[in-house]
CSV table of C-alpha atoms and ligand atoms in Angstrom, one decimal:
chain,number,residue,atom,x,y,z
A,1,MET,CA,9.0,-30.9,13.8
A,2,LYS,CA,5.3,-30.3,15.0
A,3,THR,CA,3.1,-33.2,13.7
A,4,CYS,CA,-0.8,-33.0,13.1
A,5,ASP,CA,-3.1,-34.9,10.9
A,6,PHE,CA,-4.9,-31.9,9.4
A,7,LEU,CA,-3.4,-28.6,9.0
A,8,ILE,CA,-5.0,-25.3,7.6
A,9,ILE,CA,-3.5,-22.3,6.4
A,10,GLY,CA,-5.9,-19.3,7.0
A,11,GLY,CA,-8.0,-18.9,10.0
A,12,GLY,CA,-11.0,-16.7,8.5
A,13,ILE,CA,-14.5,-18.5,8.0
A,14,ILE,CA,-13.2,-21.0,5.2
A,15,GLY,CA,-10.3,-22.3,7.6
A,16,LEU,CA,-12.5,-22.3,10.8
A,17,THR,CA,-15.4,-24.3,9.1
A,18,LEU,CA,-12.8,-26.8,7.6
A,19,ALA,CA,-11.2,-27.3,11.0
A,20,ARG,CA,-14.4,-27.6,12.4
A,21,GLU,CA,-15.9,-30.1,9.8
A,22,TRP,CA,-12.6,-32.1,10.2
A,23,LEU,CA,-13.0,-32.6,13.9
A,24,ARG,CA,-16.7,-33.8,13.3
A,25,ARG,CA,-15.6,-36.5,11.2
A,26,HIS,CA,-12.4,-37.3,13.0
A,27,PRO,CA,-12.9,-36.1,16.7
A,28,LYS,CA,-9.6,-38.0,17.8
A,29,SER,CA,-7.4,-36.2,15.3
A,30,LYS,CA,-5.1,-33.2,15.8
A,31,VAL,CA,-5.9,-30.3,13.7
A,32,VAL,CA,-4.0,-27.1,13.7
A,33,VAL,CA,-4.9,-24.0,11.8
A,34,LEU,CA,-2.3,-21.1,11.3
A,35,GLU,CA,-3.5,-17.6,11.1
A,36,LYS,CA,-1.4,-14.8,10.4
A,37,GLU,CA,-3.5,-12.2,12.3
A,38,ALA,CA,-4.2,-11.9,16.0
A,39,ASN,CA,-7.9,-12.9,15.2
A,40,SER,CA,-9.9,-14.7,12.5
A,41,VAL,CA,-12.0,-11.6,11.5
A,42,ALA,CA,-9.2,-9.3,10.1
A,43,HIS,CA,-10.1,-9.5,6.5
A,44,GLY,CA,-12.9,-10.9,4.6
A,45,THR,CA,-14.7,-12.8,7.4
A,46,GLY,CA,-15.0,-9.5,9.5
A,47,ARG,CA,-15.5,-7.2,6.6
A,48,ASN,CA,-18.3,-8.6,4.9
A,49,SER,CA,-22.1,-7.3,4.6
A,50,GLY,CA,-23.2,-10.3,6.7
A,51,VAL,CA,-25.8,-11.1,4.2
A,52,VAL,CA,-26.7,-15.1,3.9
A,53,HIS,CA,-27.1,-15.3,0.0
A,54,SER,CA,-30.0,-17.3,-1.2
A,55,GLY,CA,-28.0,-18.5,-4.7
A,56,ILE,CA,-30.3,-16.8,-7.3
A,57,TYR,CA,-27.3,-15.0,-9.3
A,58,TYR,CA,-25.0,-17.9,-10.0
A,59,ALA,CA,-25.2,-20.2,-12.9
A,60,GLU,CA,-27.0,-23.7,-12.6
A,61,GLY,CA,-24.6,-26.3,-11.6
A,62,SER,CA,-21.8,-24.0,-10.7
A,63,LEU,CA,-20.0,-24.6,-7.4
A,64,ARG,CA,-21.0,-21.2,-6.2
A,65,ALA,CA,-24.9,-22.0,-7.1
A,66,ARG,CA,-24.7,-25.4,-5.2
A,67,LEU,CA,-22.7,-24.5,-2.3
A,68,CYS,CA,-24.5,-21.1,-1.7
A,69,VAL,CA,-27.8,-22.9,-1.7
A,70,SER,CA,-27.0,-25.7,0.7
A,71,GLY,CA,-24.8,-23.4,2.6
A,72,SER,CA,-27.3,-20.9,3.4
A,73,GLN,CA,-29.6,-23.3,4.7
A,74,LYS,CA,-26.9,-25.0,6.8
A,75,MET,CA,-25.6,-21.3,8.1
A,76,LEU,CA,-29.1,-20.5,8.9
A,77,ASP,CA,-29.6,-23.8,11.0
A,78,TYR,CA,-26.3,-23.1,12.7
A,79,VAL,CA,-27.2,-19.6,13.7
A,80,ASP,CA,-30.8,-20.9,15.1
A,81,ASP,CA,-28.8,-23.7,16.9
A,82,HIS,CA,-26.4,-21.5,18.7
A,83,GLN,CA,-28.9,-18.8,19.2
A,84,LEU,CA,-27.0,-16.2,17.1
A,85,TRP,CA,-28.2,-12.8,16.0
A,86,ILE,CA,-30.1,-13.2,12.8
A,87,ASP,CA,-32.8,-10.9,10.7
A,88,ARG,CA,-34.6,-13.1,8.4
A,89,CYS,CA,-35.7,-9.6,6.6
A,90,GLY,CA,-35.8,-11.0,2.9
A,91,LYS,CA,-34.4,-9.0,0.1
A,92,LEU,CA,-36.0,-7.2,-2.8
A,93,LEU,CA,-34.2,-6.7,-6.3
A,94,VAL,CA,-35.2,-3.5,-8.0
A,95,PRO,CA,-34.5,-2.6,-11.6
A,96,PRO,CA,-32.5,0.5,-11.4
A,97,THR,CA,-32.8,1.4,-15.2
A,98,GLU,CA,-35.1,0.3,-18.0
A,99,SER,CA,-32.5,-1.6,-19.4
A,100,SER,CA,-32.1,-3.7,-16.4
A,101,LEU,CA,-35.4,-5.1,-16.6
A,102,GLY,CA,-34.5,-8.0,-18.9
A,103,SER,CA,-32.2,-9.1,-16.4
A,104,MET,CA,-34.9,-9.7,-13.9
A,105,ASP,CA,-36.1,-12.7,-16.1
A,106,VAL,CA,-33.0,-14.3,-16.2
A,107,LEU,CA,-32.3,-14.1,-12.4
A,108,LEU,CA,-36.0,-15.4,-11.9
A,109,GLU,CA,-35.0,-18.3,-14.1
A,110,ARG,CA,-31.6,-19.0,-12.4
A,111,GLY,CA,-33.3,-18.6,-9.1
A,112,VAL,CA,-35.9,-21.3,-10.0
A,113,ALA,CA,-33.5,-23.6,-11.6
A,114,ASN,CA,-31.2,-23.2,-8.3
A,115,GLY,CA,-34.4,-24.4,-6.3
A,116,VAL,CA,-34.7,-20.8,-4.5
A,117,GLU,CA,-37.9,-19.4,-3.4
A,118,ILE,CA,-38.1,-16.2,-5.6
A,119,HIS,CA,-41.2,-14.0,-6.6
A,120,LYS,CA,-42.0,-11.4,-9.3
A,121,VAL,CA,-44.0,-8.7,-7.2
A,122,THR,CA,-45.6,-5.2,-8.3
A,123,GLY,CA,-44.2,-2.1,-7.4
A,124,GLN,CA,-47.2,-1.9,-4.7
A,125,GLU,CA,-46.2,-5.0,-3.1
A,126,ALA,CA,-42.4,-4.1,-3.1
A,127,MET,CA,-43.3,-0.9,-1.1
A,128,GLU,CA,-45.6,-2.9,1.3
A,129,LEU,CA,-42.8,-5.1,1.8
A,130,GLU,CA,-40.3,-2.1,2.3
A,131,PRO,CA,-41.7,1.3,2.4
A,132,ARG,CA,-38.3,2.9,1.3
A,133,VAL,CA,-37.8,1.2,-1.9
A,134,ASN,CA,-38.2,2.9,-5.3
A,135,ALA,CA,-40.5,1.0,-7.4
A,136,GLN,CA,-40.3,3.3,-10.5
A,137,PHE,CA,-40.7,0.5,-13.0
A,138,ASP,CA,-43.6,-1.1,-11.1
A,139,GLN,CA,-41.9,-4.3,-10.5
A,140,ALA,CA,-39.3,-6.1,-8.3
A,141,LEU,CA,-38.1,-9.6,-7.3
A,142,TYR,CA,-38.5,-10.7,-3.8
A,143,VAL,CA,-36.5,-13.5,-2.2
A,144,PRO,CA,-37.8,-14.5,1.4
A,145,ILE,CA,-34.9,-16.5,2.8
A,146,THR,CA,-31.8,-14.0,2.3
A,147,SER,CA,-31.0,-13.0,5.8
A,148,VAL,CA,-28.6,-11.0,7.9
A,149,VAL,CA,-26.2,-12.4,10.4
A,150,ASN,CA,-23.2,-11.1,12.4
A,151,PRO,CA,-20.2,-12.3,10.5
A,152,LYS,CA,-17.9,-11.7,13.3
A,153,GLU,CA,-20.2,-13.5,15.8
A,154,VAL,CA,-20.6,-16.4,13.7
A,155,ALA,CA,-16.7,-16.8,13.2
A,156,GLU,CA,-16.4,-16.6,16.8
A,157,ARG,CA,-18.8,-19.3,17.5
A,158,VAL,CA,-17.0,-21.6,14.8
A,159,ARG,CA,-13.6,-20.7,16.6
A,160,LYS,CA,-14.9,-22.0,20.0
A,161,ASP,CA,-16.4,-25.1,18.3
A,162,VAL,CA,-13.1,-25.8,16.8
A,163,VAL,CA,-11.0,-25.2,20.3
A,164,GLY,CA,-13.8,-26.9,22.2
A,165,SER,CA,-13.0,-30.0,20.1
A,166,GLY,CA,-9.6,-30.0,20.6
A,167,GLY,CA,-8.6,-28.2,17.6
A,168,VAL,CA,-5.4,-25.7,18.1
A,169,ILE,CA,-5.3,-22.3,16.5
A,170,HIS,CA,-1.9,-20.6,16.2
A,171,TYR,CA,-2.7,-16.8,15.9
A,172,SER,CA,-0.3,-14.5,14.8
A,173,THR,CA,1.7,-17.2,13.1
A,174,PRO,CA,1.8,-16.7,9.3
A,175,ALA,CA,2.7,-20.0,7.0
A,176,LEU,CA,6.0,-18.7,6.0
A,177,ALA,CA,7.0,-21.4,3.6
A,178,ILE,CA,6.0,-24.7,2.0
A,179,GLY,CA,8.2,-27.4,2.6
A,180,SER,CA,9.3,-29.7,-0.4
A,181,ARG,CA,8.6,-32.7,1.7
A,182,ARG,CA,5.0,-33.4,1.5
A,183,GLY,CA,2.6,-32.0,4.5
A,184,THR,CA,5.6,-29.8,5.7
A,185,VAL,CA,4.6,-26.1,6.6
A,186,GLN,CA,7.2,-23.7,7.8
A,187,THR,CA,6.3,-21.0,10.4
A,188,SER,CA,8.0,-18.8,13.0
A,189,MET,CA,7.0,-21.6,15.7
A,190,GLY,CA,9.0,-24.2,13.6
A,191,THR,CA,8.2,-26.8,10.9
A,192,PHE,CA,4.7,-28.5,11.0
A,193,GLU,CA,4.2,-31.9,9.3
A,194,ALA,CA,0.9,-32.5,8.6
A,195,GLY,CA,-0.9,-35.8,7.1
A,196,ALA,CA,-3.1,-33.2,5.1
A,197,VAL,CA,-2.9,-29.4,4.4
A,198,ILE,CA,-5.4,-27.0,2.9
A,199,ASN,CA,-4.7,-23.5,1.7
A,200,ALA,CA,-7.5,-21.3,3.1
A,201,ALA,CA,-5.6,-18.1,2.9
A,202,GLY,CA,-8.0,-15.9,1.2
A,203,LEU,CA,-6.4,-12.8,-0.1
A,204,PHE,CA,-3.2,-14.7,0.1
A,205,ALA,CA,-4.2,-17.8,-1.2
A,206,ASP,CA,-2.7,-17.3,-4.4
A,207,GLN,CA,0.8,-16.5,-3.1
A,208,VAL,CA,0.7,-19.7,-0.8
A,209,ALA,CA,0.1,-21.7,-3.8
A,210,ALA,CA,2.8,-20.2,-5.9
A,211,ARG,CA,5.1,-20.7,-2.8
A,212,ALA,CA,4.1,-24.4,-2.9
A,213,GLY,CA,5.1,-24.7,-6.5
A,214,LEU,CA,1.6,-24.5,-8.1
A,215,LYS,CA,1.6,-23.1,-11.7
A,216,THR,CA,-1.9,-22.0,-12.9
A,217,GLN,CA,-3.2,-19.5,-15.4
A,218,TYR,CA,-4.8,-17.5,-12.6
A,219,SER,CA,-3.6,-14.2,-11.4
A,220,PHE,CA,-4.7,-11.9,-8.5
A,221,GLN,CA,-6.9,-8.9,-8.7
A,222,PRO,CA,-8.2,-7.5,-5.6
A,223,PHE,CA,-11.4,-5.3,-5.7
A,224,LYS,CA,-12.1,-2.9,-2.7
A,225,GLY,CA,-15.6,-2.5,-1.3
A,226,LYS,CA,-16.3,0.7,0.4
A,227,TYR,CA,-19.5,1.4,2.4
A,228,TRP,CA,-21.3,4.6,3.4
A,229,LYS,CA,-23.5,4.7,6.5
A,230,HIS,CA,-26.7,6.4,7.0
A,231,THR,CA,-26.1,8.9,9.9
A,232,ASP,CA,-29.8,9.3,10.7
A,233,PRO,CA,-30.7,6.6,13.5
A,234,GLU,CA,-34.1,7.0,12.6
A,235,PHE,CA,-33.6,5.5,9.2
A,236,VAL,CA,-34.3,1.9,9.3
A,237,MET,CA,-34.8,-0.5,6.7
A,238,GLN,CA,-37.0,-3.6,6.9
A,239,ARG,CA,-35.6,-5.6,3.8
A,240,LEU,CA,-32.3,-5.6,2.0
A,241,VAL,CA,-32.9,-3.8,-1.1
A,242,TYR,CA,-30.4,-4.6,-4.0
A,243,PRO,CA,-30.2,-3.3,-7.7
A,244,VAL,CA,-31.0,-5.9,-10.5
A,245,PRO,CA,-27.4,-6.1,-11.4
A,246,ASP,CA,-26.0,-5.5,-14.9
A,247,LEU,CA,-25.3,-9.2,-15.9
A,248,ASN,CA,-22.3,-8.1,-17.8
A,249,LEU,CA,-20.2,-6.8,-14.9
A,250,PRO,CA,-18.8,-8.9,-12.3
A,251,PHE,CA,-20.6,-7.4,-8.8
A,252,LEU,CA,-24.0,-6.8,-7.6
A,253,GLY,CA,-24.0,-3.0,-7.4
A,254,VAL,CA,-24.5,-0.8,-4.5
A,255,HIS,CA,-27.0,-1.9,-2.1
A,256,THR,CA,-28.5,-1.8,1.4
A,257,ALA,CA,-26.9,-3.5,4.5
A,258,HIS,CA,-27.8,-3.2,8.0
A,259,ASN,CA,-26.7,-4.8,11.4
A,260,GLN,CA,-27.3,-6.1,14.7
A,261,ALA,CA,-27.2,-2.4,15.9
A,262,GLY,CA,-29.6,-1.5,13.4
A,263,ASP,CA,-27.2,0.8,11.5
A,264,VAL,CA,-28.1,1.3,8.0
A,265,TYR,CA,-25.3,1.0,5.2
A,266,PHE,CA,-25.0,1.2,1.6
A,267,GLY,CA,-22.3,-0.5,-0.5
A,268,PRO,CA,-19.9,-2.2,-1.2
A,269,SER,CA,-18.1,-0.2,-3.9
A,270,SER,CA,-16.0,-2.5,-6.4
A,271,THR,CA,-12.9,-0.4,-7.1
A,272,PRO,CA,-9.8,-2.2,-8.7
A,273,VAL,CA,-6.5,-1.7,-6.2
A,274,ILE,CA,-3.1,-2.3,-6.4
A,275,GLY,CA,-2.8,-4.0,-3.1
A,276,ARG,CA,-4.3,-7.2,-1.2
A,277,GLU,CA,-5.0,-5.3,2.0
A,278,ASN,CA,-5.2,-2.1,0.5
A,279,TYR,CA,-8.2,-0.8,2.9
A,280,GLN,CA,-6.7,2.8,3.4
A,281,GLY,CA,-4.3,5.0,1.3
A,282,LEU,CA,-1.5,3.1,0.2
A,283,GLN,CA,-1.9,0.6,3.5
A,284,GLY,CA,-0.9,-3.3,2.3
A,285,VAL,CA,0.6,-2.1,-1.2
A,286,THR,CA,3.8,-3.7,-1.8
A,287,LEU,CA,6.1,-2.8,-4.7
A,288,ARG,CA,5.9,-6.1,-6.3
A,289,ASP,CA,1.9,-6.3,-6.2
A,290,GLY,CA,1.8,-2.6,-6.9
A,291,LEU,CA,3.8,-2.8,-10.0
A,292,SER,CA,2.3,-5.9,-11.5
A,293,LEU,CA,-1.4,-5.0,-10.5
A,294,SER,CA,-1.1,-1.6,-12.0
A,295,ALA,CA,0.4,-2.9,-15.3
A,296,SER,CA,-2.6,-5.7,-15.6
A,297,LEU,CA,-5.0,-3.1,-14.7
A,298,ILE,CA,-4.0,-0.6,-17.5
A,299,TRP,CA,-4.2,-3.5,-20.0
A,300,LYS,CA,-7.6,-4.6,-18.5
A,301,PHE,CA,-9.1,-1.2,-18.6
A,302,LEU,CA,-7.8,-0.6,-22.2
A,303,LYS,CA,-9.4,-4.0,-23.5
A,304,ASN,CA,-12.4,-3.3,-21.0
A,305,THR,CA,-12.0,-6.7,-20.0
A,306,ASN,CA,-15.0,-8.0,-18.1
A,307,GLY,CA,-16.6,-4.3,-18.5
A,308,LEU,CA,-13.5,-3.1,-16.2
A,309,ARG,CA,-13.8,0.2,-18.0
A,310,THR,CA,-17.5,0.6,-17.4
A,311,LEU,CA,-17.3,-0.3,-14.0
A,312,SER,CA,-14.4,2.0,-13.5
A,313,MET,CA,-16.9,4.9,-14.6
A,314,ARG,CA,-19.4,3.8,-12.2
A,315,GLU,CA,-16.9,3.6,-9.3
A,316,MET,CA,-15.7,7.3,-10.4
A,317,LYS,CA,-19.1,8.4,-9.6
A,318,LEU,CA,-18.9,6.9,-6.2
A,319,MET,CA,-16.0,9.2,-5.3
A,320,ARG,CA,-18.8,11.9,-4.4
A,321,LEU,CA,-21.5,11.5,-2.0
A,322,GLU,CA,-23.9,13.2,-4.7
A,323,GLY,CA,-22.8,10.3,-7.0
A,324,VAL,CA,-23.6,7.6,-4.4
A,325,CYS,CA,-27.0,9.1,-3.5
A,326,ASP,CA,-27.6,9.2,-7.3
A,327,GLU,CA,-26.8,5.6,-7.6
A,328,LEU,CA,-28.9,5.0,-4.5
A,329,SER,CA,-32.1,7.1,-5.6
A,330,LYS,CA,-32.6,4.7,-8.5
A,331,ILE,CA,-33.5,1.7,-5.8
A,332,VAL,CA,-34.5,3.5,-2.5
A,333,THR,CA,-35.9,6.7,-1.7
A,334,GLY,CA,-34.8,9.1,1.5
A,335,VAL,CA,-30.9,9.0,1.0
A,336,GLU,CA,-29.3,12.5,0.5
A,337,PRO,CA,-25.6,13.4,0.6
A,338,LYS,CA,-26.1,15.2,4.4
A,339,ASN,CA,-27.2,11.9,5.8
A,340,LEU,CA,-24.3,10.0,4.5
A,341,ALA,CA,-20.9,9.1,5.8
A,342,ARG,CA,-18.0,7.2,4.5
A,343,SER,CA,-17.4,4.3,6.7
A,344,LEU,CA,-13.5,3.9,7.3
A,345,ALA,CA,-13.7,0.8,9.5
A,346,LYS,CA,-16.3,-1.0,7.2
A,347,VAL,CA,-14.3,-1.7,4.1
A,348,GLY,CA,-13.4,-4.9,2.6
A,349,ILE,CA,-11.3,-6.5,-0.3
A,350,ARG,CA,-12.5,-9.4,-2.6
A,351,SER,CA,-10.2,-12.1,-3.4
A,352,GLN,CA,-10.7,-12.2,-6.8
A,353,ILE,CA,-8.5,-14.1,-9.5
A,354,PHE,CA,-8.1,-13.4,-13.2
A,355,ASP,CA,-7.9,-16.2,-15.7
A,356,ALA,CA,-5.3,-15.5,-18.4
A,357,LYS,CA,-7.0,-18.6,-20.5
A,358,THR,CA,-10.3,-17.0,-20.7
A,359,GLN,CA,-9.1,-13.4,-20.3
A,360,HIS,CA,-12.2,-13.0,-17.6
A,361,LEU,CA,-12.3,-12.3,-13.9
A,362,VAL,CA,-13.2,-16.1,-12.8
A,363,ASN,CA,-16.7,-16.4,-11.9
A,364,ASP,CA,-16.9,-19.6,-9.5
A,365,PHE,CA,-15.0,-20.9,-6.7
A,366,VAL,CA,-11.8,-22.8,-7.6
A,367,VAL,CA,-10.2,-25.4,-5.8
A,368,VAL,CA,-7.0,-26.8,-7.1
A,369,PRO,CA,-5.6,-29.9,-5.3
A,370,ASP,CA,-1.8,-30.6,-6.0
A,371,GLU,CA,0.4,-33.4,-4.6
A,372,ARG,CA,0.9,-31.7,-1.2
A,373,ILE,CA,-1.8,-29.3,-0.7
A,374,ILE,CA,-5.5,-28.7,-1.6
A,375,HIS,CA,-5.7,-24.7,-2.7
A,376,ILE,CA,-8.9,-22.9,-2.2
A,377,LEU,CA,-8.5,-20.0,-4.7
A,378,ASN,CA,-11.0,-17.5,-5.5
A,379,ALA,CA,-13.1,-17.5,-2.2
A,380,ILE,CA,-15.3,-14.7,-3.4
A,381,SER,CA,-18.7,-13.7,-2.1
A,382,PRO,CA,-20.9,-15.8,-1.2
A,383,ALA,CA,-18.0,-17.8,0.3
A,384,PHE,CA,-19.2,-16.4,3.9
A,385,THR,CA,-22.6,-18.1,3.1
A,386,ALA,CA,-21.4,-21.0,1.5
A,387,SER,CA,-18.5,-21.9,4.2
A,388,PHE,CA,-20.3,-24.9,6.0
A,389,ALA,CA,-21.1,-26.5,2.7
A,390,PHE,CA,-17.9,-25.5,1.4
A,391,ALA,CA,-16.1,-27.5,4.1
A,392,GLU,CA,-18.4,-30.5,3.7
A,393,TYR,CA,-17.6,-30.5,-0.2
A,394,ILE,CA,-13.7,-30.3,0.3
A,395,LEU,CA,-13.8,-32.9,2.8
A,396,ASP,CA,-15.9,-35.3,0.8
A,397,THR,CA,-14.2,-34.5,-2.5
A,398,TYR,CA,-10.5,-34.4,-1.6
A,399,GLN,CA,-10.1,-36.3,1.7
A,400,GLN,CA,-11.9,-39.7,1.5
Z,1,LIG,C1,-17.0,-6.1,0.7
Z,1,LIG,C2,-17.2,-7.3,1.1
Z,1,LIG,C3,-18.6,-7.9,1.1
Z,1,LIG,C4,-18.9,-9.3,1.2
Z,1,LIG,N1,-19.9,-9.6,1.6
Z,1,LIG,C5,-20.7,-10.9,1.7
Z,1,LIG,C6,-21.8,-11.3,1.9
Z,1,LIG,O1,-22.6,-10.4,2.4
Z,1,LIG,N2,-22.3,-12.4,2.4
Z,1,LIG,C7,-21.3,-13.6,1.8
Z,1,LIG,O2,-21.5,-14.8,1.9
Z,1,LIG,N3,-20.1,-13.2,1.4
Z,1,LIG,C8,-19.7,-12.0,1.3
Z,1,LIG,N4,-18.5,-11.7,1.0
Z,1,LIG,C9,-17.4,-12.6,0.7
Z,1,LIG,C10,-17.0,-13.1,2.1
Z,1,LIG,O3,-16.5,-12.2,3.1
Z,1,LIG,C11,-15.6,-13.9,1.8
Z,1,LIG,O4,-16.0,-14.8,0.7
Z,1,LIG,C12,-15.1,-14.7,2.9
Z,1,LIG,O5,-15.0,-14.1,3.8
Z,1,LIG,C13,-14.0,-15.8,2.6
Z,1,LIG,O6,-13.5,-16.3,3.8
Z,1,LIG,P1,-12.0,-16.7,3.9
Z,1,LIG,O7,-11.8,-17.3,5.0
Z,1,LIG,O8,-11.7,-17.6,2.6
Z,1,LIG,O9,-11.2,-15.3,3.8
Z,1,LIG,P2,-10.5,-14.5,4.9
Z,1,LIG,O10,-11.5,-14.1,5.9
Z,1,LIG,O11,-9.8,-13.5,4.3
Z,1,LIG,O12,-9.5,-15.4,5.6
Z,1,LIG,C14,-8.2,-15.7,5.2
Z,1,LIG,C15,-7.3,-15.8,6.2
Z,1,LIG,O13,-6.2,-16.3,5.8
Z,1,LIG,C16,-5.1,-15.5,6.5
Z,1,LIG,N5,-3.6,-15.7,6.0
Z,1,LIG,C17,-3.4,-15.2,4.8
Z,1,LIG,N6,-2.1,-15.5,4.2
Z,1,LIG,C18,-1.9,-16.5,5.4
Z,1,LIG,C19,-0.6,-17.2,5.9
Z,1,LIG,N7,0.7,-17.0,5.0
Z,1,LIG,N8,-0.3,-17.7,7.0
Z,1,LIG,C20,-1.6,-17.8,7.7
Z,1,LIG,N9,-2.6,-17.2,7.5
Z,1,LIG,C21,-2.8,-16.5,6.3
Z,1,LIG,C22,-5.6,-14.0,6.4
Z,1,LIG,O14,-5.1,-13.3,7.5
Z,1,LIG,C23,-7.3,-14.5,6.8
Z,1,LIG,O15,-7.6,-14.2,8.0
Z,1,LIG,C24,-17.9,-10.0,1.0
Z,1,LIG,C25,-16.7,-9.8,0.6
Z,1,LIG,C26,-16.2,-8.4,0.6
Z,1,LIG,C27,-14.9,-8.2,0.3
């Protein structure tokens, strides 16, 4: 039996920031992170857009709003303190259709309520901020604080902090079972016994919770996010450009993204899939998940739960490059099918859960403590942005 004070299942950004925060508070204690992959960036942490979100989308008072707003500032400070790459580019939200104009005021109100600097600008002002913007309705929202970082670089820096402070990260070591005795977790390396255990297993958090005996009203519903790359190296974007989203649908819509190398991407899509790590073809689809997710998807599609039927129609359009360009042309100019290439490497899956009681996709982060483990469920976007604040919140709330 191996012993430690604090054990974290999952070594993505949530697990890493938790380990770092615990070691800051208890420098002499023994912290262990179990990660089933050979590194920390195989899933959500290494496959996101790298956007440090501001917090304008989320309902006032929600965990997502609070942790995004405080987390973005902590992320920006961390990146500055460690001299990591950042583009403080700001973000424009452009109405893609006439019917989305009303949502601009809702977002403006939410942004102000959440304490985020946000401005309504004219089409001319939007074009001065980003010449490639399509300002067809002569108005846009501008959020100066939104930035882009390199999520793999951030995760690597946090990993070094953890290891440098004496934390131990066991890669290629999945948590196989949760013991019935408090704080015990079985792995291929043997059994660990910890004073406290946190489940930060991302796409598998619900399964780890189920293995620990937790019964909830939640089920898992993964959504794949594909990206397309602009192939012309001369095509650069000075700002992020997002559509004003349809507030009846769960995702933000296809937007621009750029990285440290200056590559411009568009995405991510939001395709419901039947596997947790289903990045390509049938990769990551198990018989059990495949059957249960297919059945629940058909049901949700028929009932149009959370606008899933509408969303699926939009996703079908994105199967053709012409359809992707058509969506993008509502917010940016100069994107043609001949300049677009589907990115096979850049594809991520959202660890989204569904609530059987409300019959809705869950719109907030969910933390469920039980007698033995604290489970972090639904670490959806912007959990990367929020991660430093999320770690502080978990330890403040559950580990006094
Ligand atoms: C397409 C896409 C774009 C996004 N864009 C943004 C963005 O721009 N900004 C933003 O803030 N957020 C964004 N997000 C969300 C963000 O990526 C996630 O919220 C964040 O990465 C969650 O971190 P995590 O540590 O919970 O998950 P992960 O990085 O998935 O880490 C969980 C880890 O647990 C491990 N694990 C699973 N089961 C076990 C087990 N049994 N034992 C041991 N280890 C296990 C996994 O291997 C994994 O490494 C995006 C997400 C997607 C999918």
